[in-house]
């Protein structure tokens, strides 16, 4: 597609993908916050679960990165 | 190498979702889709994202594989065995040292026990000697006291005997003197001294003086 | 470039740093030494010098470099043992290679003017595909057809199992995609943000803020570089665990 209108739509779409990053941030914060809440209740069990924490954060974050990828594709590849 | 490139090319297409294909001398199969070649060129030349520029994928993948293989070989042949050896050496040294320390501790404990035992023995020996000495001294003391008591008793008896003797002799002489004086008195008064009457008088008078 | 903005000399070219250029000459063929090649080799060199030169002393009481090498070794070793179990330790050298490669590529990419090899989907895609293909192969070799139990969730009611199987299969095949895009996306995003902030430094009024922001982002990116290497490795261990013990 060419033209001003197509570019307009493209930029609007790219802007909308930024919401995806925001929601991913909510997800990561949720994981970290719940981990902290659990860790404060039972600090002795917290050390063994750091790996799980990172895996959870990675999964939550990956979806935000996907929205970033969509933005990049819209900007550069479409 | 070739299959890897192919694989990467398909992945790349999947990932990017882009209508492009590998333009690479090493991937002749890419010619199947040569109709899209122009699009790829466009992506490469225009202001596309460098990550999506498939013309450089072959190069990146080739050098990546070379690097990974080199890194893997060096790490698995040199670094990993060496560090594993160092770590197990350290573990061995640590357990050895710990065991030696345990041994020393045991020895120290034994030495302490022996010392304690010797101390207790010495103390009981000392107590025994003290008790013995005390008993000896006590016995000697008692013996000496008994001896002294006996001597004192003997002397007392002797002294009493002498006092009694002296008193008796003093009685006797006082009686004689009194009799003589009485006889002389009676005679000088003109009477006849009756020895028996004088004695009786003396006895009645002197009762109370002489026990 | 689509983000180019021309106004008061303000120029944003956040993606320029990711361009692949030949070191000598113009054309990029598959064998040409490029900036990718240079930084790949520097990455390998850094990893090798940490582990090989660091452990050169073989001392019982380690030097500083040797402790760092041993800590890295211990970190990856413990990670595999905790997640994939003792059987996973057979693949320890490869996972260590992955961890060191990703960690050093990320960190070296933060050197000013450097090229970040892990910001390229081609590179992370190959890393992820190697893990995916390798883990799937290990799964089938070790467990045979039982490896498919991974998709057939026996703890779920029978009626739900086919639906779950579809979801499991999809999530299984998304793994290399998410693994590669997570790493590349993090690297691209971080470097692009730093570049954009650096671009703002051209305006005198906001230059101090921009400099502070660049410093802050840089510190954050150092953290992200290490966390992403850790996450890449830990997910590899999780996938390896699934391959070694497919039953849920």
Coordinates of C-alpha atoms in Angstrom, one line a residue:
Chain A
X1 CA 0.0 0.0 0.0
X2 CA 1.2 3.5 -0.7
X3 CA 0.1 7.0 0.1
X4 CA -0.6 9.3 3.1
X5 CA -3.7 7.4 4.2
X6 CA -1.9 4.1 4.4
X7 CA 0.9 5.7 6.4
X8 CA -1.7 7.2 8.7
X9 CA -3.2 3.8 9.4
X10 CA 0.2 2.3 9.8
X11 CA 1.2 4.8 12.5
X12 CA -2.1 4.5 14.3
X13 CA -1.6 0.7 14.3
X14 CA 1.9 1.1 15.6
X15 CA 0.7 3.4 18.4
X16 CA -2.0 0.9 19.3
X17 CA 0.6 -1.9 19.8
X18 CA 2.1 0.2 22.5
X19 CA -0.9 -0.8 24.6
X20 CA 0.3 -4.4 24.3
X21 CA 3.6 -3.4 26.0
X22 CA 1.6 -1.7 28.8
X23 CA -0.4 -4.8 29.5
X24 CA 2.8 -6.9 29.4
X25 CA 4.2 -4.5 32.0
X26 CA 1.0 -5.2 34.2
X27 CA 1.7 -8.9 33.7
X28 CA 5.3 -8.8 34.7
X29 CA 4.4 -6.6 37.7
X30 CA 1.8 -9.0 38.7
X31 CA 4.2 -11.9 38.7
X32 CA 6.9 -10.0 40.6
X33 CA 4.4 -8.7 43.1
X34 CA 2.8 -12.0 43.9
X35 CA 6.2 -13.6 44.2
X36 CA 7.2 -10.9 46.7
X37 CA 3.9 -11.4 48.7
X38 CA 4.6 -15.1 48.8
X39 CA 8.2 -14.6 49.7
X40 CA 7.4 -12.3 52.6
X41 CA 5.0 -14.9 54.0
X42 CA 7.5 -17.7 53.7
X43 CA 11.0 -16.3 53.1
X44 CA 12.6 -19.7 53.5
X45 CA 10.9 -21.1 50.5
X46 CA 11.6 -18.0 48.3
X47 CA 15.1 -18.8 47.4
X48 CA 14.2 -22.1 45.7
X49 CA 11.6 -20.4 43.5
X50 CA 13.7 -17.6 41.9
X51 CA 14.0 -19.8 38.8
X52 CA 10.2 -20.0 38.6
X53 CA 9.9 -16.3 39.1
X54 CA 12.2 -15.7 36.1
X55 CA 10.4 -18.2 33.9
X56 CA 7.1 -16.5 34.8
X57 CA 8.5 -13.1 34.1
X58 CA 10.0 -14.3 30.8
X59 CA 6.6 -15.6 29.6
X60 CA 4.7 -12.5 30.7
X61 CA 7.4 -10.3 29.0
X62 CA 7.5 -12.4 25.8
X63 CA 4.0 -11.4 24.9
X64 CA 4.9 -7.7 25.3
X65 CA 7.8 -8.3 23.1
X66 CA 5.5 -9.8 20.5
X67 CA 3.5 -6.5 20.5
X68 CA 6.8 -4.7 20.0
X69 CA 7.5 -7.1 17.1
X70 CA 4.1 -6.3 15.6
X71 CA 5.0 -2.6 15.8
X72 CA 8.4 -3.2 14.1
X73 CA 6.8 -5.2 11.4
X74 CA 4.1 -2.5 10.8
X75 CA 6.8 0.2 10.7
X76 CA 9.3 -1.5 8.5
X77 CA 8.0 -4.6 6.8
X78 CA 4.4 -3.8 5.7
Chain B
X1 CA 25.6 -26.2 6.9
X2 CA 23.3 -26.2 4.0
X3 CA 20.4 -27.7 5.8
X4 CA 20.9 -25.2 8.6
X5 CA 20.7 -22.4 6.1
X6 CA 17.5 -23.8 4.7
X7 CA 16.0 -24.2 8.2
X8 CA 16.9 -20.7 9.1
X9 CA 15.4 -19.3 5.9
X10 CA 12.1 -21.0 6.7
X11 CA 12.2 -19.8 10.3
X12 CA 13.0 -16.3 9.1
X13 CA 10.0 -16.3 6.9
X14 CA 7.8 -17.7 9.7
X15 CA 9.1 -15.2 12.1
X16 CA 8.9 -12.1 10.0
X17 CA 5.8 -13.1 8.1
X18 CA 7.5 -11.3 5.3
X19 CA 7.0 -12.2 1.7
X20 CA 10.7 -12.6 1.2
X21 CA 13.2 -15.3 0.7
X22 CA 16.9 -15.9 1.1
X23 CA 18.9 -14.4 -1.6
X24 CA 22.0 -16.4 -1.1
X25 CA 24.5 -18.1 -3.3
X26 CA 24.5 -21.1 -1.1
X27 CA 20.8 -21.7 -1.3
X28 CA 19.9 -22.5 -4.9
X29 CA 16.4 -23.8 -3.7
X30 CA 15.6 -20.2 -3.1
X31 CA 15.2 -19.9 -6.8
X32 CA 11.9 -21.6 -6.4
X33 CA 10.5 -18.4 -5.3
X34 CA 12.4 -16.0 -7.4
X35 CA 9.3 -14.0 -8.2
X36 CA 9.6 -12.5 -4.7
X37 CA 13.3 -11.6 -5.2
X38 CA 12.4 -8.0 -6.0
X39 CA 10.6 -7.6 -2.8
X40 CA 13.6 -8.8 -0.9
X41 CA 15.8 -6.4 -2.8
X42 CA 13.5 -3.7 -2.0
X43 CA 13.5 -4.5 1.7
X44 CA 17.3 -4.6 1.7
X45 CA 17.9 -1.4 -0.2
X46 CA 15.2 0.8 1.2
X47 CA 14.9 1.8 4.9
X48 CA 13.8 -1.6 6.1
X49 CA 14.7 -3.0 9.5
X50 CA 18.2 -4.4 9.3
X51 CA 17.0 -7.5 11.2
X52 CA 14.6 -8.3 8.4
X53 CA 17.2 -8.0 5.7
X54 CA 17.3 -11.6 4.6
X55 CA 20.2 -11.1 2.2
X56 CA 22.5 -11.0 5.3
X57 CA 21.0 -14.0 7.0
X58 CA 23.3 -16.5 5.3
X59 CA 26.4 -14.6 6.4
X60 CA 25.2 -14.2 10.0
X61 CA 24.2 -17.8 10.3
X62 CA 27.5 -19.1 8.8
X63 CA 29.6 -17.1 11.2
X64 CA 27.3 -17.9 14.1
X65 CA 27.6 -21.6 13.5
X66 CA 31.4 -21.3 13.2
X67 CA 31.6 -19.3 16.4
X68 CA 29.3 -21.6 18.3
X69 CA 31.2 -24.7 17.2
X70 CA 34.6 -23.2 18.2
X71 CA 33.2 -22.0 21.5
X72 CA 31.6 -25.4 22.2
X73 CA 34.7 -27.3 21.4
X74 CA 37.0 -25.0 23.5
X75 CA 34.6 -25.1 26.4
X76 CA 33.8 -28.8 26.4
X77 CA 37.4 -29.9 25.7
X78 CA 39.4 -27.4 27.9
X79 CA 37.4 -25.3 30.2
X80 CA 34.8 -27.7 31.6
X81 CA 37.1 -30.6 32.4
X82 CA 39.6 -28.1 34.0
X83 CA 37.1 -26.4 36.2
X84 CA 35.5 -29.7 37.1
X85 CA 38.9 -31.0 38.1
X86 CA 39.6 -27.9 40.2
X87 CA 36.3 -28.1 41.9
X88 CA 36.6 -31.8 42.7
X89 CA 40.2 -31.2 44.0
X90 CA 38.9 -28.5 46.2
X91 CA 36.1 -30.7 47.4
X92 CA 38.7 -33.4 48.1
X93 CA 40.9 -31.0 50.0
X94 CA 38.0 -29.7 52.0
X95 CA 36.8 -33.1 53.0
X96 CA 40.4 -34.1 53.8
X97 CA 40.9 -31.0 55.9
X98 CA 37.6 -31.5 57.7
X99 CA 38.5 -35.1 58.5
X100 CA 41.9 -34.0 59.8
X101 CA 40.3 -31.4 61.9
X102 CA 37.8 -33.9 63.3
X103 CA 40.8 -36.2 64.1
X104 CA 42.6 -33.4 65.9
X105 CA 39.5 -32.5 67.8
X106 CA 39.1 -36.2 68.9
X107 CA 42.8 -36.1 70.0
X108 CA 42.3 -32.9 72.0
X109 CA 39.2 -34.4 73.6
X110 CA 41.2 -37.5 74.6
X111 CA 44.1 -35.4 76.0
X112 CA 41.6 -33.4 78.0
X113 CA 40.1 -36.5 79.4
X114 CA 43.5 -37.8 80.4
X115 CA 44.4 -34.6 82.0
X116 CA 41.1 -34.5 83.9
X117 CA 41.7 -38.1 85.1
X118 CA 45.3 -37.3 86.2
X119 CA 44.0 -34.2 88.0
X120 CA 41.3 -36.2 89.8
X121 CA 43.9 -38.8 90.8
X122 CA 46.3 -36.3 92.1
X123 CA 43.6 -34.6 94.1
X124 CA 42.4 -37.9 95.7
X125 CA 46.0 -38.8 96.5
X126 CA 46.5 -35.5 98.1
X127 CA 43.4 -35.9 100.1
X128 CA 44.4 -39.4 101.2
X129 CA 47.8 -38.1 102.3
X130 CA 46.3 -35.2 104.2
X131 CA 43.8 -37.6 105.9
X132 CA 46.6 -39.9 106.8
X133 CA 48.8 -37.2 108.2
X134 CA 45.9 -35.8 110.2
X135 CA 45.2 -39.2 111.7
X136 CA 48.8 -39.7 112.6
X137 CA 49.0 -36.4 114.3
X138 CA 45.7 -37.0 116.0
X139 CA 47.0 -40.3 117.4
X140 CA 50.2 -38.8 118.5
X141 CA 48.4 -36.0 120.2
X142 CA 46.1 -38.3 122.0
X143 CA 49.0 -40.4 123.1
X144 CA 50.8 -37.4 124.4
X145 CA 47.7 -36.1 126.2
X146 CA 47.1 -39.5 127.8
X147 CA 50.7 -39.6 128.9
X148 CA 50.5 -36.1 130.4
X149 CA 47.2 -37.0 132.1
X150 CA 48.7 -40.0 133.7
X151 CA 51.7 -38.0 134.9
X152 CA 49.5 -35.3 136.3
X153 CA 47.4 -38.0 138.1
X154 CA 50.5 -39.6 139.5
X155 CA 51.9 -36.3 140.7
X156 CA 48.6 -35.3 142.2
X157 CA 48.4 -38.6 144.1
X158 CA 51.9 -38.2 145.3
X159 CA 51.2 -34.6 146.4
X160 CA 48.1 -35.7 148.2
X161 CA 49.8 -38.4 150.0
X162 CA 52.5 -36.0 151.1
X163 CA 50.0 -33.5 152.3
X164 CA 48.1 -36.2 154.2
X165 CA 51.4 -37.4 155.7
X166 CA 52.3 -33.8 156.7
X167 CA 48.9 -33.2 158.1
X168 CA 49.0 -36.5 160.1
X169 CA 52.4 -35.7 161.4
X170 CA 51.2 -32.2 162.3
X171 CA 48.2 -33.7 164.1
X172 CA 50.4 -36.1 166.0
X173 CA 52.9 -33.4 167.1
X174 CA 50.0 -31.0 168.0
X175 CA 48.5 -33.8 170.1
X176 CA 51.7 -34.6 171.8
X177 CA 52.4 -31.0 172.5
X178 CA 48.8 -30.6 173.8
X179 CA 49.2 -33.7 176.0
X180 CA 52.5 -32.6 177.3
X181 CA 51.2 -29.2 178.0
X182 CA 48.1 -30.6 179.6
X183 CA 50.1 -33.0 181.8
X184 CA 52.4 -30.2 182.8
X185 CA 49.5 -28.0 183.6
X186 CA 47.8 -30.6 185.7
X187 CA 51.0 -31.4 187.6
X188 CA 51.8 -27.9 188.2
X189 CA 48.3 -27.4 189.6
X190 CA 48.9 -30.2 192.0
X191 CA 47.0 -32.9 190.4
X192 CA 48.0 -36.2 189.2
X193 CA 48.2 -36.5 185.5
X194 CA 46.1 -39.4 184.4
X195 CA 47.2 -40.2 180.9
X196 CA 44.0 -41.8 179.9
X197 CA 41.8 -38.9 181.1
X198 CA 44.0 -36.4 179.3
X199 CA 43.8 -38.4 176.0
X200 CA 40.0 -38.5 176.3
X201 CA 39.8 -34.8 177.0
X202 CA 42.2 -34.1 174.1
X203 CA 40.2 -36.3 171.8
X204 CA 36.9 -34.5 172.6
X205 CA 38.5 -31.1 172.3
X206 CA 40.4 -31.7 169.2
X207 CA 37.5 -33.3 167.3
X208 CA 36.8 -30.8 164.6
X209 CA 40.4 -29.8 164.0
X210 CA 41.7 -33.2 163.1
X211 CA 39.9 -35.2 160.5
Chain C
X1 CA 14.0 5.3 7.7
X2 CA 10.4 5.7 8.8
X3 CA 11.3 7.3 12.1
X4 CA 13.4 10.0 10.6
X5 CA 12.4 13.4 11.8
X6 CA 14.0 16.5 10.5
X7 CA 13.4 19.6 12.5
X8 CA 16.1 21.6 14.3
X9 CA 18.7 19.1 13.4
X10 CA 16.9 16.4 15.4
X11 CA 17.6 13.0 13.8
X12 CA 16.5 9.7 15.0
X13 CA 18.1 6.7 13.4
X14 CA 17.6 4.1 16.1
X15 CA 17.9 1.2 13.8
X16 CA 21.0 2.2 12.0
X17 CA 23.2 0.5 14.6
X18 CA 21.8 -2.9 13.6
X19 CA 23.0 -2.7 10.0
X20 CA 25.2 -5.6 8.8
X21 CA 28.2 -4.2 7.0
X22 CA 31.1 -5.9 5.3
X23 CA 34.4 -5.2 7.0
X24 CA 36.2 -5.0 3.6
X25 CA 34.4 -4.0 0.5
X26 CA 30.8 -3.6 -0.2
X27 CA 29.0 -6.8 -0.9
X28 CA 27.9 -9.2 1.8
X29 CA 28.1 -12.8 0.7
X30 CA 27.8 -15.7 3.1
X31 CA 31.5 -16.0 3.7
X32 CA 32.3 -12.2 3.9
X33 CA 33.8 -11.1 7.2
X34 CA 31.3 -8.5 8.5
X35 CA 30.8 -6.6 11.7
X36 CA 28.7 -9.6 12.8
X37 CA 31.7 -11.8 12.3
X38 CA 33.9 -9.4 14.3
X39 CA 31.6 -9.2 17.3
X40 CA 30.8 -12.9 17.2
X41 CA 34.5 -13.6 17.5
X42 CA 34.9 -11.0 20.2
X43 CA 32.1 -12.7 22.1
X44 CA 33.7 -16.1 21.7
X45 CA 37.0 -14.6 22.7
X46 CA 35.6 -13.0 25.9
X47 CA 33.8 -16.3 26.9
X48 CA 36.9 -18.3 26.3
X49 CA 39.2 -15.9 28.1
X50 CA 36.8 -15.9 31.1
X51 CA 36.6 -19.7 31.4
X52 CA 39.9 -20.9 30.0
X53 CA 42.3 -18.1 31.0
X54 CA 40.4 -17.6 34.3
X55 CA 40.9 -21.2 35.3
X56 CA 44.5 -21.3 34.1
X57 CA 45.9 -21.2 37.7
X58 CA 44.0 -24.3 38.8
X59 CA 44.4 -23.0 42.3
X60 CA 42.7 -24.6 45.3
X61 CA 42.2 -21.1 46.7
X62 CA 41.0 -19.3 43.6
X63 CA 42.1 -16.0 42.2
X64 CA 39.5 -13.4 41.4
X65 CA 39.2 -14.4 37.7
X66 CA 39.0 -18.0 38.7
X67 CA 36.2 -17.4 41.2
X68 CA 34.2 -15.7 38.5
X69 CA 34.8 -18.6 36.1
X70 CA 33.8 -21.0 38.8
X71 CA 30.7 -19.0 39.8
X72 CA 29.6 -19.0 36.2
X73 CA 30.2 -22.7 35.9
X74 CA 28.4 -23.3 39.2
X75 CA 25.4 -21.2 38.2
X76 CA 24.7 -23.1 35.0
X77 CA 25.5 -26.4 36.6
X78 CA 23.1 -25.8 39.5
X79 CA 20.4 -24.5 37.1
X80 CA 20.5 -27.7 35.0
X81 CA 20.6 -29.9 38.1
X82 CA 17.7 -28.2 39.8
X83 CA 15.5 -28.1 36.7
X84 CA 16.4 -30.9 34.4
X85 CA 17.8 -33.3 37.0
X86 CA 21.0 -35.3 37.0
X87 CA 20.4 -36.7 33.5
X88 CA 20.5 -33.1 32.1
X89 CA 24.1 -32.7 33.1
X90 CA 25.1 -34.6 30.0
X91 CA 24.3 -31.6 28.0
X92 CA 26.0 -29.2 30.4
X93 CA 28.8 -28.1 28.0
X94 CA 26.3 -27.0 25.3
X95 CA 24.1 -25.1 27.8
X96 CA 27.1 -23.4 29.2
X97 CA 28.1 -22.5 25.7
X98 CA 24.7 -21.0 25.1
X99 CA 24.7 -19.1 28.4
X100 CA 28.2 -17.6 27.9
X101 CA 27.5 -16.8 24.3
X102 CA 24.3 -15.0 25.0
X103 CA 25.6 -13.2 28.1
X104 CA 28.7 -12.0 26.4
X105 CA 27.0 -11.0 23.2
X106 CA 24.5 -9.0 25.2
X107 CA 27.1 -7.3 27.3
X108 CA 29.5 -6.6 24.5
X109 CA 26.7 -5.1 22.5
X110 CA 26.4 -2.4 25.2
X111 CA 29.9 -1.2 24.5
X112 CA 29.5 2.1 22.7
X113 CA 29.7 1.8 18.9
X114 CA 29.5 -2.0 19.2
X115 CA 27.3 -4.3 17.2
X116 CA 24.8 -6.5 19.1
X117 CA 24.8 -9.9 17.5
X118 CA 21.9 -11.1 19.7
X119 CA 19.7 -8.3 18.4
X120 CA 19.5 -10.1 15.1
X121 CA 16.6 -12.5 14.6
X122 CA 18.8 -14.7 12.3
X123 CA 21.2 -15.2 15.2
X124 CA 18.7 -15.8 18.0
X125 CA 16.6 -17.8 15.6
X126 CA 19.4 -20.2 15.0
X127 CA 20.2 -20.4 18.7
X128 CA 16.5 -21.1 19.5
X129 CA 16.1 -23.6 16.6
X130 CA 19.2 -25.5 17.7
X131 CA 17.7 -25.8 21.2
X132 CA 14.3 -26.8 19.8
X133 CA 15.6 -29.4 17.3
X134 CA 18.1 -30.7 19.8
X135 CA 15.5 -31.0 22.6
X136 CA 12.9 -32.6 20.4
X137 CA 15.5 -35.1 19.2
X138 CA 16.6 -35.9 22.7
X139 CA 13.0 -36.4 23.7
X140 CA 12.3 -38.9 20.9
X141 CA 15.6 -40.7 21.4
X142 CA 15.2 -41.1 25.2
X143 CA 11.5 -41.8 25.4
X144 CA 10.5 -42.9 21.9
X145 CA 6.8 -42.6 21.3
X146 CA 6.3 -41.8 25.0
X147 CA 7.6 -38.4 24.3
X148 CA 4.1 -37.6 22.8
X149 CA 2.7 -37.9 26.4
X150 CA 3.9 -34.4 26.7
X151 CA 0.9 -33.3 24.6
X152 CA -1.6 -35.9 26.0
X153 CA -2.3 -34.6 29.5
X154 CA -3.4 -37.6 31.4
X155 CA -4.3 -35.7 34.6
X156 CA -7.1 -33.9 32.7
X157 CA -10.6 -35.3 32.0
X158 CA -10.8 -37.4 28.8
X159 CA -13.1 -34.9 27.1
X160 CA -10.8 -32.0 27.5
X161 CA -7.7 -33.9 26.4
X162 CA -7.9 -33.3 22.7
X163 CA -8.4 -29.6 23.1
X164 CA -5.5 -29.5 25.6
X165 CA -3.4 -31.5 23.1
X166 CA -4.0 -28.9 20.4
X167 CA -3.0 -26.1 22.8
X168 CA 0.1 -28.1 24.0
X169 CA 1.2 -28.7 20.4
X170 CA 0.8 -25.1 19.5
X171 CA 2.6 -23.9 22.6
X172 CA 5.4 -26.5 21.8
X173 CA 6.0 -25.1 18.4
X174 CA 5.8 -21.5 19.5
X175 CA 8.7 -22.2 21.9
X176 CA 11.6 -21.4 19.4
X177 CA 9.7 -18.4 18.2
X178 CA 9.2 -16.9 21.6
X179 CA 12.7 -17.9 22.7
X180 CA 14.3 -16.1 19.7
X181 CA 12.0 -13.1 19.6
X182 CA 12.2 -12.5 23.4
X183 CA 16.0 -12.2 23.2
X184 CA 16.2 -10.2 20.0
X185 CA 13.2 -8.0 20.9
X186 CA 14.7 -7.1 24.3
X187 CA 18.0 -6.2 22.7
X188 CA 16.5 -4.2 19.8
X189 CA 14.1 -2.4 22.2
X190 CA 16.8 -1.5 24.7
X191 CA 19.3 -0.3 22.2
X192 CA 16.7 1.6 20.2
X193 CA 15.5 3.4 23.3
X194 CA 19.0 4.4 24.2
X195 CA 19.5 5.7 20.7
X196 CA 16.3 7.7 20.8
X197 CA 17.3 9.3 24.1
X198 CA 20.7 10.0 22.8
X199 CA 19.0 11.7 19.8
X200 CA 17.2 14.1 22.1
X201 CA 20.5 15.3 23.4
X202 CA 20.8 17.4 20.2
X203 CA 18.3 19.8 21.7
X204 CA 20.2 21.9 24.3
X205 CA 17.2 22.4 26.6
X206 CA 16.5 18.7 27.2
X207 CA 20.1 17.5 26.8
X208 CA 20.8 17.0 30.6
X209 CA 17.6 15.0 30.9
X210 CA 18.5 13.0 27.9
X211 CA 22.0 12.3 29.2
X212 CA 20.6 11.1 32.6
X213 CA 18.0 9.0 30.8
X214 CA 20.7 7.4 28.7
X215 CA 22.8 6.6 31.8
X216 CA 19.7 5.1 33.5
X217 CA 18.7 3.1 30.5
X218 CA 22.3 1.9 30.1
X219 CA 22.3 0.6 33.7
X220 CA 18.9 -1.1 33.1
X221 CA 20.2 -2.6 29.9
X222 CA 23.2 -4.2 31.7
X223 CA 20.7 -5.9 34.0
X224 CA 18.5 -6.9 31.1
X225 CA 21.5 -8.3 29.2
X226 CA 22.3 -10.7 32.1
X227 CA 18.6 -11.5 32.9
X228 CA 17.9 -12.4 29.2
X229 CA 21.0 -14.7 29.1
X230 CA 19.7 -16.3 32.3
X231 CA 16.2 -16.6 31.0
X232 CA 17.4 -18.1 27.7
X233 CA 19.4 -20.7 29.6
X234 CA 16.7 -21.5 32.1
X235 CA 14.1 -22.0 29.4
X236 CA 16.5 -24.3 27.6
X237 CA 16.7 -26.3 30.9
X238 CA 12.9 -26.3 31.2
X239 CA 12.6 -27.7 27.6
X240 CA 15.3 -30.2 28.3
X241 CA 13.4 -31.4 31.4
X242 CA 10.2 -31.8 29.3
X243 CA 12.3 -33.9 26.8
X244 CA 13.8 -36.1 29.6
X245 CA 10.6 -36.5 31.6
X246 CA 7.7 -36.0 29.2
X247 CA 4.9 -37.3 31.5
X248 CA 3.4 -34.4 33.5

